[in-house]
Coordinates of C-alpha atoms and ligand atoms in Angstrom, one line a residue:
X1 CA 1.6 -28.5 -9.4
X2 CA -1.7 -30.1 -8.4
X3 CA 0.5 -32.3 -6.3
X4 CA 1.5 -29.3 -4.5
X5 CA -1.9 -28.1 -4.1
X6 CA -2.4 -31.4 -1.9
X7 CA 0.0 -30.7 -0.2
X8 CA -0.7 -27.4 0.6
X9 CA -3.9 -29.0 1.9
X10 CA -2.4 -31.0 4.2
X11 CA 0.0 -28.7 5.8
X12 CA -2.7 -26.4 6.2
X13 CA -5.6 -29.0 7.1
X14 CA -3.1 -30.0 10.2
X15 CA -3.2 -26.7 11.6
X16 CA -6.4 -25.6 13.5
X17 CA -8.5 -24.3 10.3
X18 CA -8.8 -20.6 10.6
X19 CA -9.8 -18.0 8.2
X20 CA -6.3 -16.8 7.5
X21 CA -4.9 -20.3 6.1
X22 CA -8.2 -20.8 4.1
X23 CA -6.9 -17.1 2.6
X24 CA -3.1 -18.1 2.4
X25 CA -4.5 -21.2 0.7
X26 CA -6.5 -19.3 -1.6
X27 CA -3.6 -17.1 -2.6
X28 CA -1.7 -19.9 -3.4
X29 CA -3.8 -21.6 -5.8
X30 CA -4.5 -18.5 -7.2
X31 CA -0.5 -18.0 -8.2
X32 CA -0.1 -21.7 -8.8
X33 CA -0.3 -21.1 -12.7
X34 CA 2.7 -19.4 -12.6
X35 CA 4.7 -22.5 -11.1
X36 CA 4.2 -23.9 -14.6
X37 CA 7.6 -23.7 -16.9
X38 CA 8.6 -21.6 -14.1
X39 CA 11.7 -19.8 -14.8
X40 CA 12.0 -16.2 -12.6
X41 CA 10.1 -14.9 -10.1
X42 CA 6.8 -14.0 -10.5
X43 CA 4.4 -11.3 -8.8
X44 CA 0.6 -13.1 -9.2
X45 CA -2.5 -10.7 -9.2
X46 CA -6.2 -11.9 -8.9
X47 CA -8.6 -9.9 -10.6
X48 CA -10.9 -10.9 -8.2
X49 CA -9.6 -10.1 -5.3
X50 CA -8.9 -6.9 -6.6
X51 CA -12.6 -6.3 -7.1
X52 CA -13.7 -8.0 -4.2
X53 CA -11.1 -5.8 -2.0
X54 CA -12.4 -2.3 -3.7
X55 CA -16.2 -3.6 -3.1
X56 CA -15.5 -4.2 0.8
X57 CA -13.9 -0.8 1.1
X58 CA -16.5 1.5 -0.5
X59 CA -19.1 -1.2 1.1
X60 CA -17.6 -0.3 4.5
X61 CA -17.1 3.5 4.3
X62 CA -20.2 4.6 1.7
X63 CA -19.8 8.4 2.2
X64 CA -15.6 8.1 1.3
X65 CA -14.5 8.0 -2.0
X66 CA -11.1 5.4 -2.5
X67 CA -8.7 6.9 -4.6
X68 CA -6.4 4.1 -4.6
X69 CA -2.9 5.3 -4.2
X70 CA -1.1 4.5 -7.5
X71 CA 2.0 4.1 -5.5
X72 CA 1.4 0.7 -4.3
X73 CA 1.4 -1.1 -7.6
X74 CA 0.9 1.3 -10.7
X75 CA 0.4 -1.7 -13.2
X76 CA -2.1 -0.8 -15.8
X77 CA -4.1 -3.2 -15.5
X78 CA -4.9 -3.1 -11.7
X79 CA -5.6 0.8 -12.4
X80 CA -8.0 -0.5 -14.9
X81 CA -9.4 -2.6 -12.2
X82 CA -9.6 -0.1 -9.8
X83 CA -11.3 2.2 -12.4
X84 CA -14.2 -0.2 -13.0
X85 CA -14.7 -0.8 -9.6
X86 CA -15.3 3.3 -9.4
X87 CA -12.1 4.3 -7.6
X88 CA -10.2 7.5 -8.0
X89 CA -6.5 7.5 -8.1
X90 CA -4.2 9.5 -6.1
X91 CA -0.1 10.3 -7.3
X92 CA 2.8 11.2 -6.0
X93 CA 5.1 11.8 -9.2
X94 CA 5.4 12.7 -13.0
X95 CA 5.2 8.7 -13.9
X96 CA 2.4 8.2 -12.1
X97 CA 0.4 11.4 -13.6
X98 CA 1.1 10.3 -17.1
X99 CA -0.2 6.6 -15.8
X100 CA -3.4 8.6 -15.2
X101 CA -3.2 9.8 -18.2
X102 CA -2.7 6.7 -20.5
X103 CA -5.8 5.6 -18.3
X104 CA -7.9 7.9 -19.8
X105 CA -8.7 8.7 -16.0
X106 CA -10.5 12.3 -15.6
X107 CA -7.6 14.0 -14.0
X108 CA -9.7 16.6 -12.0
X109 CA -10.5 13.7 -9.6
X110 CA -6.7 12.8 -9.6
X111 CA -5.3 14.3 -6.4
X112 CA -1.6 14.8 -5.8
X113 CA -0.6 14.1 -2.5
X114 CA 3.0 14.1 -2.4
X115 CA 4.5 16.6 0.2
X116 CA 6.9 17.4 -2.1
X117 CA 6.9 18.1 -5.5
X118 CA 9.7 19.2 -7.8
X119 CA 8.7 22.7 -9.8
X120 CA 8.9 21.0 -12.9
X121 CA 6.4 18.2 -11.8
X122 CA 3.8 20.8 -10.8
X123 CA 3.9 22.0 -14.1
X124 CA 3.5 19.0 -15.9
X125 CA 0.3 18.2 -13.2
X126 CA -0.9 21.8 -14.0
X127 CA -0.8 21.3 -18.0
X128 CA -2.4 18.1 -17.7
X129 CA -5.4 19.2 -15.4
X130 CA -4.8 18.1 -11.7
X131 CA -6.4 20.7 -9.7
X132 CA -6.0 19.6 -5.8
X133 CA -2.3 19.4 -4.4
X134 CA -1.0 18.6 -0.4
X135 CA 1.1 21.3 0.9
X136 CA 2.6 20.4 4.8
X137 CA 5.1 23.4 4.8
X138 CA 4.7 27.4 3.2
X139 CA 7.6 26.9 1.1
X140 CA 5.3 24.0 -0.6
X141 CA 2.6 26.7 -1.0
X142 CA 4.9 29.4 -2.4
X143 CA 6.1 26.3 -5.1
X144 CA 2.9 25.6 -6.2
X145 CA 1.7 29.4 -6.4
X146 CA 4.7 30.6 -8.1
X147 CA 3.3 27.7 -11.0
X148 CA -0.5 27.8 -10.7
X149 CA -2.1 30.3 -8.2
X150 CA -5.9 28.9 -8.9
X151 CA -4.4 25.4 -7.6
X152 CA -6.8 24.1 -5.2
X153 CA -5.0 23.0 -2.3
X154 CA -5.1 20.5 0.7
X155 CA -3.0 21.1 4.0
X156 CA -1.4 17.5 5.9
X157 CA -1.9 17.6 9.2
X158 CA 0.9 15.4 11.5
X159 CA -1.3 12.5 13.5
X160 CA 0.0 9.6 15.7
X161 CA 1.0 7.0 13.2
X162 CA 0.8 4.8 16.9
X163 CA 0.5 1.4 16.1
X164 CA 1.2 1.5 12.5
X165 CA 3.8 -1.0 11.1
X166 CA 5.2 1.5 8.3
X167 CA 5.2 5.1 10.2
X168 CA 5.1 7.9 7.7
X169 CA 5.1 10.4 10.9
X170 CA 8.3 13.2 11.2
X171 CA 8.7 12.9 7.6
X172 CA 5.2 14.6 6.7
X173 CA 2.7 16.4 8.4
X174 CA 2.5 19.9 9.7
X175 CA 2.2 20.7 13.2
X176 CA 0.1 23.1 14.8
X177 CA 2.2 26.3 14.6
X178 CA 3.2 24.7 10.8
X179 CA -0.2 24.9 10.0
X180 CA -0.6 28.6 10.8
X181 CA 2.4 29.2 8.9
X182 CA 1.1 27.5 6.2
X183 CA -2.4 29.5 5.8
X184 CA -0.5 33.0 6.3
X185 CA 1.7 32.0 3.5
X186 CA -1.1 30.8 1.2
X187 CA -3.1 34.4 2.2
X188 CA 0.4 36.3 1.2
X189 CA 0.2 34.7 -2.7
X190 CA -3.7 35.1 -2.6
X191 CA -4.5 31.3 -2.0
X192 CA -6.7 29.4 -0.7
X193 CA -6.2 26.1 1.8
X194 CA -9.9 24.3 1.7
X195 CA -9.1 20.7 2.7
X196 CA -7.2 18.9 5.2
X197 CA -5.4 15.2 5.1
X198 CA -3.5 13.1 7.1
X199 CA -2.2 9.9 6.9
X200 CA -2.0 7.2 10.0
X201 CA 1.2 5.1 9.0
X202 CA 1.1 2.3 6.7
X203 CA -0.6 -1.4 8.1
X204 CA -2.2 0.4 10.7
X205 CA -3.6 -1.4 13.7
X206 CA -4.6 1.3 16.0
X207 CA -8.2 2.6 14.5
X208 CA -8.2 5.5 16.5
X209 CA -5.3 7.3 14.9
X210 CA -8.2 7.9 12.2
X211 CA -10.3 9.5 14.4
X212 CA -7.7 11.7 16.0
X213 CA -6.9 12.9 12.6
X214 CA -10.7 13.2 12.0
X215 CA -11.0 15.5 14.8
X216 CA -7.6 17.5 14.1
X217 CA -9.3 18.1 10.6
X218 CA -12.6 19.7 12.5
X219 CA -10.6 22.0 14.3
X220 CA -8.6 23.0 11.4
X221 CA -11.5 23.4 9.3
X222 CA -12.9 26.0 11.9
X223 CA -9.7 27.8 11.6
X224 CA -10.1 27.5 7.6
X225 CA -13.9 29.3 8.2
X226 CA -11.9 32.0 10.6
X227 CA -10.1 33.1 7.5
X228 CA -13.0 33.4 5.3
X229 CA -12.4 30.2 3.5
X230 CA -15.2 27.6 2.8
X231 CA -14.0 23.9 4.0
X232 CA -14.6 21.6 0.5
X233 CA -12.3 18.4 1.5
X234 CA -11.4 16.0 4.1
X235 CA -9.0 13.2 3.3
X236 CA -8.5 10.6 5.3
X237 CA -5.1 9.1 3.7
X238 CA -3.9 5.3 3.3
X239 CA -2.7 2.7 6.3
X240 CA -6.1 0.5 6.1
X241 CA -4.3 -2.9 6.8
X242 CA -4.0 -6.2 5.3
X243 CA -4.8 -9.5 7.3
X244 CA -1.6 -10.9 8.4
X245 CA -1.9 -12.7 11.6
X246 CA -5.6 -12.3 12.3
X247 CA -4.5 -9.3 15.2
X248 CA -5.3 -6.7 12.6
X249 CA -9.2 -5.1 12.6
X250 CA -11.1 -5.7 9.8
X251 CA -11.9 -3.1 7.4
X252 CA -15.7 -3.3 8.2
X253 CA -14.4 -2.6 12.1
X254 CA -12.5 0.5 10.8
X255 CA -15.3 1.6 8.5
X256 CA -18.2 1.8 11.6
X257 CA -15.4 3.8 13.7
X258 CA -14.7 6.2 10.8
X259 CA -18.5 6.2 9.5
X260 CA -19.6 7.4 13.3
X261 CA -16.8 10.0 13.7
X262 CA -17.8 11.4 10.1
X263 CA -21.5 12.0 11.4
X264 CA -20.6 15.4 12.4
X265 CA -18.9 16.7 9.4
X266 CA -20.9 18.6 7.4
X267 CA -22.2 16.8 3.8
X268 CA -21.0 19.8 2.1
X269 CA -17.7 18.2 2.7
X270 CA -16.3 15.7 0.4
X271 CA -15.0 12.8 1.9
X272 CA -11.9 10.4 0.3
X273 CA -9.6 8.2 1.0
X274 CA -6.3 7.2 -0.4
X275 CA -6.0 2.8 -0.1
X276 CA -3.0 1.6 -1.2
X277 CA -2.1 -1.4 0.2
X278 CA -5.6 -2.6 1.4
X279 CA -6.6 -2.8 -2.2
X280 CA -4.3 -4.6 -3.8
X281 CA -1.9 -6.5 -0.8
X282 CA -3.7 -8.9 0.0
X283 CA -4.7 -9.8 -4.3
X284 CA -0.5 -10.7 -4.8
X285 CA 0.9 -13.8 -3.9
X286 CA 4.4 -13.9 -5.0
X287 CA 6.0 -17.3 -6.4
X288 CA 9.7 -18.0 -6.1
X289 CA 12.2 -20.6 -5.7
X290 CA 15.0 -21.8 -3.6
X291 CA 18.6 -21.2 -5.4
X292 CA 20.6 -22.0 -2.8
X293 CA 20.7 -23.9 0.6
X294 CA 23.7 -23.9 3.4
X295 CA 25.0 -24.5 7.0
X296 CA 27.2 -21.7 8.2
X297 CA 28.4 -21.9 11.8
X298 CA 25.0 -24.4 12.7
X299 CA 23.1 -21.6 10.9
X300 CA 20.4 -22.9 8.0
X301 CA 20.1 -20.2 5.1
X302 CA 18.3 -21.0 2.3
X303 CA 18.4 -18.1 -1.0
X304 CA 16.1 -17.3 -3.0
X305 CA 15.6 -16.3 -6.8
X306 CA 14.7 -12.6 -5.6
X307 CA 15.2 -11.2 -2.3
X308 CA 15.7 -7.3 -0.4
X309 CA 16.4 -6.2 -4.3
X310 CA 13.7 -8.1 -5.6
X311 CA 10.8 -7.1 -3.9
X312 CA 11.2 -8.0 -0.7
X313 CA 12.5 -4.7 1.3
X314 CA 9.5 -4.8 3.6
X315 CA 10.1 -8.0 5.0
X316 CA 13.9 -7.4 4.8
X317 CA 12.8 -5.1 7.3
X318 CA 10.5 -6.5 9.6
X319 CA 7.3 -6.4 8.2
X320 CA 4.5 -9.2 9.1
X321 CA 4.8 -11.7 6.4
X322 CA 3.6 -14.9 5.5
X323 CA 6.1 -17.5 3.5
X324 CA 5.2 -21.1 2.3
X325 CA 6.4 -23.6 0.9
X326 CA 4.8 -26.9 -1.2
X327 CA 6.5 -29.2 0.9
X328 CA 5.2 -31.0 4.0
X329 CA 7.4 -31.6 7.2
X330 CA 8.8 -30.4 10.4
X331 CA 9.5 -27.1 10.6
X332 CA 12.7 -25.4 11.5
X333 CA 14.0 -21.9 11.1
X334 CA 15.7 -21.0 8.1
X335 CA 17.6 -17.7 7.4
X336 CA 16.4 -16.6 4.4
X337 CA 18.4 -14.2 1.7
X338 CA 18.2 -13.1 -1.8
X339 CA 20.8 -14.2 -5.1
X340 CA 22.6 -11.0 -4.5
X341 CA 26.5 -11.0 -3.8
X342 CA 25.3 -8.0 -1.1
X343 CA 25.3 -8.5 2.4
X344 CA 21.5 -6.2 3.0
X345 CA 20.1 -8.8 0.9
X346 CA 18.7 -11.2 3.9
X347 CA 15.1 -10.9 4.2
X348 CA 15.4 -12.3 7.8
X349 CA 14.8 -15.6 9.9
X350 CA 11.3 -17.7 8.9
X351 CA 10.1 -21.0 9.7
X352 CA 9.5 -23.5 6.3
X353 CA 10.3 -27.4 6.5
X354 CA 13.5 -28.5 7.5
X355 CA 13.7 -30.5 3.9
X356 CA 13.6 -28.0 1.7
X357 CA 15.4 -28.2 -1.4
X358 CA 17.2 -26.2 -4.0
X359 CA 14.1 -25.9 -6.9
X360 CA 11.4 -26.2 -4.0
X361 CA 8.7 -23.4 -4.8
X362 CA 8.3 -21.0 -2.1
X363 CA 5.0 -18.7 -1.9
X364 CA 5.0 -15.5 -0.2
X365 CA 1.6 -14.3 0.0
X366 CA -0.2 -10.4 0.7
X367 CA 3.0 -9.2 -1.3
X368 CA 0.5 -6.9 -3.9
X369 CA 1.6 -3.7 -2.9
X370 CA 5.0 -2.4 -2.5
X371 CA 6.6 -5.4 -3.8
X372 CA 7.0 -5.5 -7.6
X373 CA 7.3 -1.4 -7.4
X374 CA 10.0 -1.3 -5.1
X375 CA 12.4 -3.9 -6.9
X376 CA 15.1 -3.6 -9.4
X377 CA 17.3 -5.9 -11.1
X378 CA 20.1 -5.3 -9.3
X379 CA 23.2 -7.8 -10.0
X380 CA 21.1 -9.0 -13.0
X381 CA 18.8 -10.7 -11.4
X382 CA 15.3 -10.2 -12.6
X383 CA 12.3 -8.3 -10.5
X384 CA 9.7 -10.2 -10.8
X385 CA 7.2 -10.0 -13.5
X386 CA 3.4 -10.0 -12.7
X387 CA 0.7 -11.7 -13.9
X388 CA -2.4 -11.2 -13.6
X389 CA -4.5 -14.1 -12.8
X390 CA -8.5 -14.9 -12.4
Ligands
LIG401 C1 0.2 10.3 0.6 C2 0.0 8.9 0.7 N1 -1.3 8.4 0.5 C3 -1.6 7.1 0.6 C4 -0.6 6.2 0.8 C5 -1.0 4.7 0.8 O1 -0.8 4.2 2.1 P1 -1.2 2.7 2.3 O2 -0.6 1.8 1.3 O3 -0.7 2.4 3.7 O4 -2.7 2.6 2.3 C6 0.7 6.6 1.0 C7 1.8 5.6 1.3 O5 2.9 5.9 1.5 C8 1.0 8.0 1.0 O6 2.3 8.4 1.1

């Protein structure tokens, strides 16, 4: 694989050097272990870009805490990681609490911050400890107080997910008049609501959806204090972005935006965050290998080992990616689909070498979150495994 590695080199050393080859570079050499004896696809992890990634977000944003959002990658050992590094965790299901759990992770700092949760899941998160859960409609509210009336709740505020790669909007988020509805049903059960969250779409580009949502959260807090309650919590959600094409702001850019428009909330108010695929995208590089190659109809396709099923569903649909391969050459387009025998299994049109050849390793870099998490086995091929790696 060293050969590769010079390769690599090359191909990238032809291109005008900027700082996003020198990282897909990295990432590759990072996962190049796991070309050795290769035999399925495999999901690799650095430790260190973990850390390094957790270090620039509390480093950019000192007064909000991360509480990485398990749902991007819930493997132990990244939530280990994340732990040392002094994240929190945030869930959105039963598996995920009892991840916490098995973590040993002190569950009162564990929010849940799914819209909506089944009855018996608020039970289990109510024996185990979790105090703080979302509500975006009153029929959550009546859920939760029905199952634990001294829950400490958060209320989800809609805010443009503009700009965002992933909206979350329509799905979540209470509107103005919801939001009303929404404290009048938690005074009817005796409740309190005390914090407010939103969340600005997933790979978001457009840094002032945070401060919209910052400012919707002021106002609601004032109507909070008109109803006697005491404002405790403001969440700022997930969406902080990966580097893809260079287009996307750093998070240092988004931290000085956010750190400015926090200056007028009071320090009585605890500040967090919920990172899911800053943290741990960009620290996955995922190594796979051409099955298959054909001409249909002039058309180049060229399968993969693991594909829409696999892994891949974000880039099956659209999402910014970044694929690679060892070998050197002119580049043409390539179609590029999964082993699957189903048709939704073509992750889309991508430029590689026009040489490519069935066994040829491909890399597909930033692929740390949502990627093994999403995938089955579908057809019996195998999601890939991770590993971690230094
Ligand atoms: C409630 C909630 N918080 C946080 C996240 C993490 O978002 P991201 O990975 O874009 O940071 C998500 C993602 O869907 C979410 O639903």
């Amino acid at each position: 694989m060293e050969l590769a590695i010079e390769q690599m080199d090359t191909v990238l050393a032809t291109n005008q050097r900027t700082m996003l080859e020198k990282d897909t570079r990295e990432q590759i050499v990072f996962s190049t272990p796991c070309t050795e004896n290769y035999t399925d696809p495999v999901l690799a992890v650095s430790e260190q870009r973990l850390r390094g990634n957790a270090r620039s977000f509390i480093a950019a944003m000192p007064r909000v805490r991360p509480h990485f959002a398990v749902k991007a990658n819930p493997d132990a050992n990244i939530l280990q990681i994340f732990k040392e590094e002094g994240c929190c965790f945030e869930i959105a299901s039963s598996a995920e609490l009892q991840a916490m759990v098995d973590l040993g992770a002190n569950l009162e700092t564990v929010f849940y911050s799914n819209p909506i949760k089944s009855p018996a899941s608020i039970r289990q998160a109510a024996a185990a400890g979790i105090q703080w859960f979302v509500v975006d409609t009153p029929e959550e509210v009546l859920k939760i107080a029905a199952i634990k009336t001294d829950a400490k709740l958060y209320v989800r505020t809609e805010v443009s997910n503009e700009g965002s790669v992933w909206p979350l909007a329509g799905k979540f988020g209470a509107s103005l008049s919801g939001i009303t509805a929404i404290i009048e049903a938690a005074k009817s059960v005796g409740m309190q609501i005390t914090g407010v969250t939103f969340h600005v779409g997933s790979q978001c580009a457009n840094i002032n959806n945070w401060i919209e949502g910052i400012q919707a959260a002021k106002n609601i807090f004032s109507q909070l204090e008109a109803n006697g309650w005491t404002p405790e919590l403001l969440n700022l959600g997930g969406g902080y972005p990966v580097q893809f094409t260079g287009a996307e702001p750093a998070i240092e850019e988004i931290g000085m935006a956010i750190n400015t428009a926090l200056e007028t909330i009071p320090e009585s108010i605890q500040i967090m965050a919920e990172p899911g695929r800053f943290l741990v995208g960009s620290a996955g590089c995922l190594v796979t290998q051409v099955v298959g190659i054909a001409t249909r109809d002039e058309k180049r396709w060229l399968y993969l080992d693991t594909g829409t099923y696999g892994g891949l569903m974000e880039l099956a649909e659209g999402f910014p990616s970044n694929i690679v391969s060892q070998r050197t050459g002119e580049s043409s387009l390539w179609t590029i689909a999964g082993p699957t025998c189903d048709s939704i299994d073509v992750v889309g049109e991508h430029s590689l070498p026009s040489n490519m050849e069935v066994e040829d390793m491909v890399f597909i870099t930033n692929l740390g979150a949502y990627c093994t998490t999403c995938a089955c086995d579908f057809n019996g091929f195998p999601a890939p495994k991770m590993a971690m790696v230094d």
